[in-house]
Coordinates of C-alpha atoms and ligand atoms in Angstrom, one line a residue:
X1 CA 59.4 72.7 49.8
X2 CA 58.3 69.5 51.3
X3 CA 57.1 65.7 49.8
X4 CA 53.2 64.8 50.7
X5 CA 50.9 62.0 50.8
X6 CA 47.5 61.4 49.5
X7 CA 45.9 58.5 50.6
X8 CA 42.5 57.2 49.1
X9 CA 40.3 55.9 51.8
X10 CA 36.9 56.5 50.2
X11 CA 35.7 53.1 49.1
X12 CA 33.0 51.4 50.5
X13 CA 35.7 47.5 49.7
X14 CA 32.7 45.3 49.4
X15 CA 34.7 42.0 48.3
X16 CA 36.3 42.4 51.8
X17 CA 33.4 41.6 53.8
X18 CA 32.7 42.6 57.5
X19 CA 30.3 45.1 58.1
X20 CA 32.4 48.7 58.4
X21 CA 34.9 49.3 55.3
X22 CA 38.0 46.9 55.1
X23 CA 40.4 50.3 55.7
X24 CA 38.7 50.7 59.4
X25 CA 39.0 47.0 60.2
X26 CA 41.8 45.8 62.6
X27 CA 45.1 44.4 61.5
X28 CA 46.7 42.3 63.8
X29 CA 44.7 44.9 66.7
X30 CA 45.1 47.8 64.5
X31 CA 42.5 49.2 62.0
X32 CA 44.0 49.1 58.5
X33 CA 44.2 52.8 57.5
X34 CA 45.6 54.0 61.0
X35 CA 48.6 51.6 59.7
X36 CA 48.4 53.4 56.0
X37 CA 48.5 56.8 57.2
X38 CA 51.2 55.8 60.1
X39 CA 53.6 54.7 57.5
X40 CA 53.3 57.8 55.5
X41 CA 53.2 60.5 58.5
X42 CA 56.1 58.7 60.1
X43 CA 58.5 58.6 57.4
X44 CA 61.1 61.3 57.5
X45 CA 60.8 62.5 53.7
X46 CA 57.1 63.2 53.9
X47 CA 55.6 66.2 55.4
X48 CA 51.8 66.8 54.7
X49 CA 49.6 63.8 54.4
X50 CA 46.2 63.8 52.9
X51 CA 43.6 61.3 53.8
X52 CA 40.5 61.5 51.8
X53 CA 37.6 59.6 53.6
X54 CA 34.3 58.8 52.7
X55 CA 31.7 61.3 54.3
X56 CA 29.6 58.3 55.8
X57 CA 33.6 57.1 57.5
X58 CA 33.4 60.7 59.2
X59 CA 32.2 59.3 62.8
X60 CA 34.4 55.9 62.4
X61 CA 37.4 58.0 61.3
X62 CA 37.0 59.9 64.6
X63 CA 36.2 57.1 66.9
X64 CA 38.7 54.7 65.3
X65 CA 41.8 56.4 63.6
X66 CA 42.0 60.3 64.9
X67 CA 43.0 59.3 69.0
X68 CA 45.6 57.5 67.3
X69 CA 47.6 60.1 65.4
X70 CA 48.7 62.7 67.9
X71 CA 50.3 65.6 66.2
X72 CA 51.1 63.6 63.2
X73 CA 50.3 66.2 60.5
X74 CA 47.2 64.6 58.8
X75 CA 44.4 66.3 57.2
X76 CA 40.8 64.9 55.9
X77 CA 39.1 65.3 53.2
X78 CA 36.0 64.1 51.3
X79 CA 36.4 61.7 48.1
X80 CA 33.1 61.4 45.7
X81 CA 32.0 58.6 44.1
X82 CA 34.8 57.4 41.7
X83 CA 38.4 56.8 42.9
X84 CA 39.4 60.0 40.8
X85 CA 37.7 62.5 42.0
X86 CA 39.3 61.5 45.9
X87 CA 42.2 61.8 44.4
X88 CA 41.6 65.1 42.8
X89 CA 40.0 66.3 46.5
X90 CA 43.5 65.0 48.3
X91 CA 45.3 66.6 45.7
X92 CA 43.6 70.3 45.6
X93 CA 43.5 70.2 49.7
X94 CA 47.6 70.3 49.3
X95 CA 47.2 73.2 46.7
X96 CA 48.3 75.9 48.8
X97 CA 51.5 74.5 50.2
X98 CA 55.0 74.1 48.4
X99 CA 54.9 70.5 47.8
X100 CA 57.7 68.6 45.6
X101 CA 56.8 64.9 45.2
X102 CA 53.0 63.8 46.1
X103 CA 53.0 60.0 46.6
X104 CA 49.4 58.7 46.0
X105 CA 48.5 55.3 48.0
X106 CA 45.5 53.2 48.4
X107 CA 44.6 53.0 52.1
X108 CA 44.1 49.1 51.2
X109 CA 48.0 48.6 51.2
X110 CA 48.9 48.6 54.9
X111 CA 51.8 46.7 54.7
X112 CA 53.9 49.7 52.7
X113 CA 57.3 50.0 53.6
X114 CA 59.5 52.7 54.8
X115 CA 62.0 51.7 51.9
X116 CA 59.4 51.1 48.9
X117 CA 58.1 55.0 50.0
X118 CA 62.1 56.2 49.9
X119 CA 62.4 55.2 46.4
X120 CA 59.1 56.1 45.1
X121 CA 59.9 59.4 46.8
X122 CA 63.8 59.4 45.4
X123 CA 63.1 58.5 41.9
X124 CA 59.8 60.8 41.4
X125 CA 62.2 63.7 42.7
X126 CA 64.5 62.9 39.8
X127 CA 62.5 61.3 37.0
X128 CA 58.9 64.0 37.8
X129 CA 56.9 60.6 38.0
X130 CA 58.1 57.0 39.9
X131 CA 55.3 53.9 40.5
X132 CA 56.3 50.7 41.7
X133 CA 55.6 47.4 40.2
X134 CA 56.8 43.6 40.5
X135 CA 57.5 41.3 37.6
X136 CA 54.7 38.8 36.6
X137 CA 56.0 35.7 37.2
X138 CA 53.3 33.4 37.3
X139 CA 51.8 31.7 34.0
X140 CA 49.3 33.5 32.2
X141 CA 46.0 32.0 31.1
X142 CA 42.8 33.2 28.9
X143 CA 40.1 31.4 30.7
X144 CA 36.4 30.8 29.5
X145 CA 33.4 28.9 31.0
X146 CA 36.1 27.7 33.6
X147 CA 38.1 26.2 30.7
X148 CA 41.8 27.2 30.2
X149 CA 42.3 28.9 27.2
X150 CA 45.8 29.9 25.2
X151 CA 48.5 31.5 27.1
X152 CA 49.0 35.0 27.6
X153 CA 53.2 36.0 27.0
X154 CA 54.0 37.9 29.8
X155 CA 57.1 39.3 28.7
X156 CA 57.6 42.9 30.1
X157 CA 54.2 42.4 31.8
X158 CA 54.0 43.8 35.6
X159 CA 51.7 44.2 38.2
X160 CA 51.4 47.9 39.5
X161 CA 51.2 48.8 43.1
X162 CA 50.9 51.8 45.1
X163 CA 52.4 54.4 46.4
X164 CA 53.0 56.1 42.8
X165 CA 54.5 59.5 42.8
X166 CA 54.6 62.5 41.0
X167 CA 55.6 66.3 40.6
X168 CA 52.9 67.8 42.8
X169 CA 51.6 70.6 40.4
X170 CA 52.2 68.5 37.0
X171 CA 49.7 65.8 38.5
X172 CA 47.3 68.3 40.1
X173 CA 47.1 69.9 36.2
X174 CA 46.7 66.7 34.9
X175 CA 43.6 65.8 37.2
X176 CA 42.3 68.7 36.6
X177 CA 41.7 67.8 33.2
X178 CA 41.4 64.0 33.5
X179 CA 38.2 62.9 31.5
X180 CA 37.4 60.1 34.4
X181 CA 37.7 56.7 32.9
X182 CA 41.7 56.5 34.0
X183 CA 42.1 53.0 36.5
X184 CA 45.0 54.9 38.2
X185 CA 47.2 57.6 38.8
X186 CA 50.1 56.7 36.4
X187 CA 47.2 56.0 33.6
X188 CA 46.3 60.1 34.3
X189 CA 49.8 60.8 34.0
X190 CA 50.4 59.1 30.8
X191 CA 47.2 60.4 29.1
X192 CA 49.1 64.4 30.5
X193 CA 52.1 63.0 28.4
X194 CA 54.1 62.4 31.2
X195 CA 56.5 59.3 30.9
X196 CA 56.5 57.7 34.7
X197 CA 59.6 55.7 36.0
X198 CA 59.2 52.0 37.3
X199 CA 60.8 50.9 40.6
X200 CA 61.0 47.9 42.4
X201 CA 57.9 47.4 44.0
X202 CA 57.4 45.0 47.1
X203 CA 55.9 41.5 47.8
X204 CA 54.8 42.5 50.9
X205 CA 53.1 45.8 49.9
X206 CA 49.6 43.8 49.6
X207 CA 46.6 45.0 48.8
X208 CA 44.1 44.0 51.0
X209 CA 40.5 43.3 48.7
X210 CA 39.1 39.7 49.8
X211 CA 38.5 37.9 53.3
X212 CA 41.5 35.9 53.1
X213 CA 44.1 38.6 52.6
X214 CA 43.8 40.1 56.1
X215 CA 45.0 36.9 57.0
X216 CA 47.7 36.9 54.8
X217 CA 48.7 40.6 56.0
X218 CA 48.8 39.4 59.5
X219 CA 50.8 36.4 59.0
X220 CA 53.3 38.7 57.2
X221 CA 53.0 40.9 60.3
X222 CA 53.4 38.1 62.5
X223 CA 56.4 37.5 61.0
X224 CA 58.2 40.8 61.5
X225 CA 56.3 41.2 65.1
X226 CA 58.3 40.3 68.5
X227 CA 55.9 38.7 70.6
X228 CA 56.9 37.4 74.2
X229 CA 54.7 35.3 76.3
X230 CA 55.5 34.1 79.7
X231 CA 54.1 32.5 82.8
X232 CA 54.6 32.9 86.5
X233 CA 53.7 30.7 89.3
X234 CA 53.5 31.6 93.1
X235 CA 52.6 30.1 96.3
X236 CA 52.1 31.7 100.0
X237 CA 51.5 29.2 102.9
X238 CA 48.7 31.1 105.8
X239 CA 49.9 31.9 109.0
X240 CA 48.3 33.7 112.2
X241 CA 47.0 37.5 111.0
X242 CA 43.8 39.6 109.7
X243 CA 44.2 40.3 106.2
X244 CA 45.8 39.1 102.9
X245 CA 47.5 41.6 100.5
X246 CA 46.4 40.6 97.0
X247 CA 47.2 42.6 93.7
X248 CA 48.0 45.3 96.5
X249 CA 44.2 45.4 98.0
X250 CA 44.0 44.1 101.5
X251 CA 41.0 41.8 102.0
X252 CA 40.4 41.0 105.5
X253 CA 40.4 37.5 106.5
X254 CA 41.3 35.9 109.5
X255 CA 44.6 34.2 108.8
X256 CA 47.6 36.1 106.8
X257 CA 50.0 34.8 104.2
X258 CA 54.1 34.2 105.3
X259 CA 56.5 35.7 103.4
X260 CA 59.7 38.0 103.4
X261 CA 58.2 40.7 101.7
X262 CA 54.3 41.4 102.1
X263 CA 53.7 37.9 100.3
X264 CA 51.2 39.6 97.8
X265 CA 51.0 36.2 95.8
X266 CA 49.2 37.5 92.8
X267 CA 51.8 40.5 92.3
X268 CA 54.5 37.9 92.7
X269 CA 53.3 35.4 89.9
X270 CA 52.4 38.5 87.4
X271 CA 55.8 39.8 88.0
X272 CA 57.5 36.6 87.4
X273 CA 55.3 36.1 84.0
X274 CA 56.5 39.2 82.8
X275 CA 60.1 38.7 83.6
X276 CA 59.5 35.5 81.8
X277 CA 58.8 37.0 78.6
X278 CA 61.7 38.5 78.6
X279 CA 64.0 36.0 79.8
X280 CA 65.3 37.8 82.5
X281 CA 65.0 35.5 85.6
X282 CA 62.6 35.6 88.7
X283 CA 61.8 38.3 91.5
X284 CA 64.4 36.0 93.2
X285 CA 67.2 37.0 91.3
X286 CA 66.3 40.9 91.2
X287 CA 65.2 41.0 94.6
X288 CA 67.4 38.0 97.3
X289 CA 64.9 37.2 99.9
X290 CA 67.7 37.4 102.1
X291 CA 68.4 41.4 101.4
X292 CA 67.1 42.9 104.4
X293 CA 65.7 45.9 102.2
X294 CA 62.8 43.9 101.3
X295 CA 61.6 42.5 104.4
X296 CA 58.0 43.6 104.5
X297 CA 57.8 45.3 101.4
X298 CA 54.9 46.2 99.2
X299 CA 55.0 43.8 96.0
X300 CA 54.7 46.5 94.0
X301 CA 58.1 47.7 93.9
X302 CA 58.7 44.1 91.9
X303 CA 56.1 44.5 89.4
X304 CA 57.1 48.3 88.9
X305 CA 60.8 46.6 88.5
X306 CA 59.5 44.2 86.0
X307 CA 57.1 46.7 83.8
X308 CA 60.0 49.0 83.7
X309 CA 63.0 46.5 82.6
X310 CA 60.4 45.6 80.1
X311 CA 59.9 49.6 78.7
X312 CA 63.9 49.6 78.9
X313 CA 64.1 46.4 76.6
X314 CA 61.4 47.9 73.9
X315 CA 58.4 45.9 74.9
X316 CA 54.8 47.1 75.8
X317 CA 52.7 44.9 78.1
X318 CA 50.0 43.4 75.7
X319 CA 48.3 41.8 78.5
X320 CA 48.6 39.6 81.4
X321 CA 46.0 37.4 83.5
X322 CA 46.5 36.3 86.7
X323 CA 44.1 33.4 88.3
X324 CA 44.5 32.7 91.8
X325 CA 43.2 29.7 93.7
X326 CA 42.3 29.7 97.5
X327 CA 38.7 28.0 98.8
X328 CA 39.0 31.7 101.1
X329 CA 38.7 34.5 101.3
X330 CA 36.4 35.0 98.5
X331 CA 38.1 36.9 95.6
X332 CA 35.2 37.8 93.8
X333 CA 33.7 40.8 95.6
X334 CA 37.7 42.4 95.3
X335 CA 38.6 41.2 92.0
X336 CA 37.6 44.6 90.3
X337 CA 39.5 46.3 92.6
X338 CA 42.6 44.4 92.7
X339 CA 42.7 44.8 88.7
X340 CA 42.2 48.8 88.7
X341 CA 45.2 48.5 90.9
X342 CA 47.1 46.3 88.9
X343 CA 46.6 48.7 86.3
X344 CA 47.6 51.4 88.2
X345 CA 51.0 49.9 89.6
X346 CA 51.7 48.2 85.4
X347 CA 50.4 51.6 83.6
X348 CA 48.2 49.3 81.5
X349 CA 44.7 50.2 80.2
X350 CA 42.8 48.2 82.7
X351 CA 40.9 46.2 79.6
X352 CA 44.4 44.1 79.0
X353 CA 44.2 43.0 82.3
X354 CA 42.9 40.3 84.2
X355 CA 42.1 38.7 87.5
X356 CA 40.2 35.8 88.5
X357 CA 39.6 32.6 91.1
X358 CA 38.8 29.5 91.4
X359 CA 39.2 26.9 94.7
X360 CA 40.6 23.4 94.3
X361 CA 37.5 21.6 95.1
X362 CA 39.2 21.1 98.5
X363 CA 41.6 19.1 97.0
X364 CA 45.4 19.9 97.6
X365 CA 47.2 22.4 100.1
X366 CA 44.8 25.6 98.8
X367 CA 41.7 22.9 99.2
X368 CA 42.5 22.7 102.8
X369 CA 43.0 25.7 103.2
X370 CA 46.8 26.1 104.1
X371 CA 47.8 28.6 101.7
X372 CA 46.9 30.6 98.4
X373 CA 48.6 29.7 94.9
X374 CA 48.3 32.6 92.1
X375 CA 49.1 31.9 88.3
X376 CA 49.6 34.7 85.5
X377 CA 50.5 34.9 81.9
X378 CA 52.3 38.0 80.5
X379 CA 52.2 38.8 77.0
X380 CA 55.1 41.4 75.4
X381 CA 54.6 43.2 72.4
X382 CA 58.2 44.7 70.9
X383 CA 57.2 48.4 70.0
Ligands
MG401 MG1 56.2 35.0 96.4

């Protein structure tokens, strides 16, 4: 016997805005319901998890939300028009498996936590039926006409979240003969004569219905996120040669760059942004320029040494952007290249990384021509 989700993901969330359905639209870089069904297929006490889409969703679900869920054990459905009926369709697609607690979750609350599911899942194991809720604590007011009425006494009032979770068969019986005008799960429950257990909801668990509250959800997520910036600056005076080695692509040109190793400028300042983030030095300190070892050597063994102390710490490279600025040779016609290989050498999609140039005007060292300088900015995303 395992524990299951269902999660409803088949309304169209009109108040929202935007022009696909709020549970498809990013989060902080994530759509919403790949973070719902994440939460739920990740959790240790859950096994099966149900997500029942709406049949016009079917190509964004693909596009959007399948890549990202591996072998996670998630199964689709087809809701109809009234939030019942999804659930009913989520709850009969779990029908032939040996399922204890079903938790049932509105794909619009994201922002559910690992502990909120553990007692839902804990107290509908004991009780046959658990939803959580929060305390009103706010004043209540009748309003008409926009005029403030009498007051509403909120003792033993509380506002009901999701996920709310019950004895897998006892709620499939009950939808099964639900007449249709229940609001929620626990209100099917109830009308089956079940008496449902409260628990501690969570302030956090938000559901996401206007504009403004997928701002609120990412400030909440900003706060919990571990985001690392840092820059890196580099500079490589010409000297007699044929080529420069940028971002590891050879450009010919008809001076070279001095340095110890092969004085790849661009690799230098990229690799010095992201050992910035992380507050772990400079290439100088990892790699003395007066250790023999390095004498000639391809840049890329730094920025491999970055990325990697960076994987070691729990951070993922977000992006990074590297400018350089030289009046020659022209970056332009390379610039492609020099990013697929930047890309290469990080292991970063190529589409969170940049490279660009610019000259000086012919002002300064690099506008007359005595060297190249190469800027980049590294951003680190704890995962
Ligand atoms: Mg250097």
């Amino acid at each position: 016997m395992t524990n299951a989700a269902v999660i409803v993901a088949a309304g169209r969330g009109a108040r929202a805005g935007g022009s696909v359905p709020k549970q498809y639209r990013l989060l902080a870089g994530t759509p919403v319901l790949l973070r719902t069904i994440r939460a739920f297929a990740d959790h240790p006490a859950i096994g099966p998890v149900v997500v029942v889409v709406n049949r016009a969703d079917d190509d964004l679900f693909e596009r959007e939300i399948a890549p990202a869920l591996g072998t996670r054990p998630v199964r689709r459905v087809h809701g109809g028009a009234e939030r019942a009926q999804s659930v009913r369709a989520g709850l009969r697609a779990l029908a032939g498996d040996d399922i204890g607690v079903v938790l049932i979750h509105d794909a619009a609350r994201p922002l559910v936590s690992a502990a909120l599911i553990s007692r839902v899942v804990e107290r509908a194991g004991t009780s046959g039926a658990a939803a959580p809720a929060l305390l009103v604590t706010d004043t209540l007011w009748r309003a008409d006409d926009g005029l403030i009425g009498a007051g509403v006494d909120r003792t033993g009032l509380w506002r009901a979240q999701t996920p709310q979770g019950f004895d897998f068969k006892t709620i499939l019986a009950a939808h099964e003969v639900a007449t249709g005008g229940e609001t929620d799960d626990v209100e099917v429950a109830r009308a089956a004569g079940l008496t449902v257990a409260l628990v501690a909801g969570a302030t956090e668990n938000i559901k996401i219905t206007v504009p403004e509250d997928f701002l609120r959800a990412e400030r909440m997520l900003g706060q919990t996120m571990d985001i690392r910036t840092g820059n890196g600056f580099d500079v490589h005076a010409f000297e007699a040669g044929s080529h420069v080695t940028l971002c590891g692509i050879d450009i010919p040109h008809e001076r070279g760059l001095r340095g110890h190793s092969d004085a790849d400028v661009a690799l230098h300042a990229v690799t010095d942004a992201i050992y910035g983030a992380l507050g772990a030095g400079d290439i100088g300190v990892w790699f003395p320029p007066a250790d023999p070892r390095w004498k000639g050597a391809a840049s890329d063994v730094f920025l491999r040494h970055a990325v990697g102390l960076a994987t070691k710490r729990g951070f993922a490279i977000s992006n990074a952007d590297c400018t350089l600025v030289c009046e020659a040779p022209r970056i332009g016609p390379h610039a492609a290249d020099m990013r697929r290989n930047l890309a290469r050498i990080m292991d970063v999609d190529e589409t969170r990384l940049s490279v660009k140039a610019t000259t000086s005007e012919r002002l300064g060292f690099t506008g007359r021509g005595e060297g190249i300088a190469a800027m980049a900015t590294a951003t680190l995303l704890k995962t």
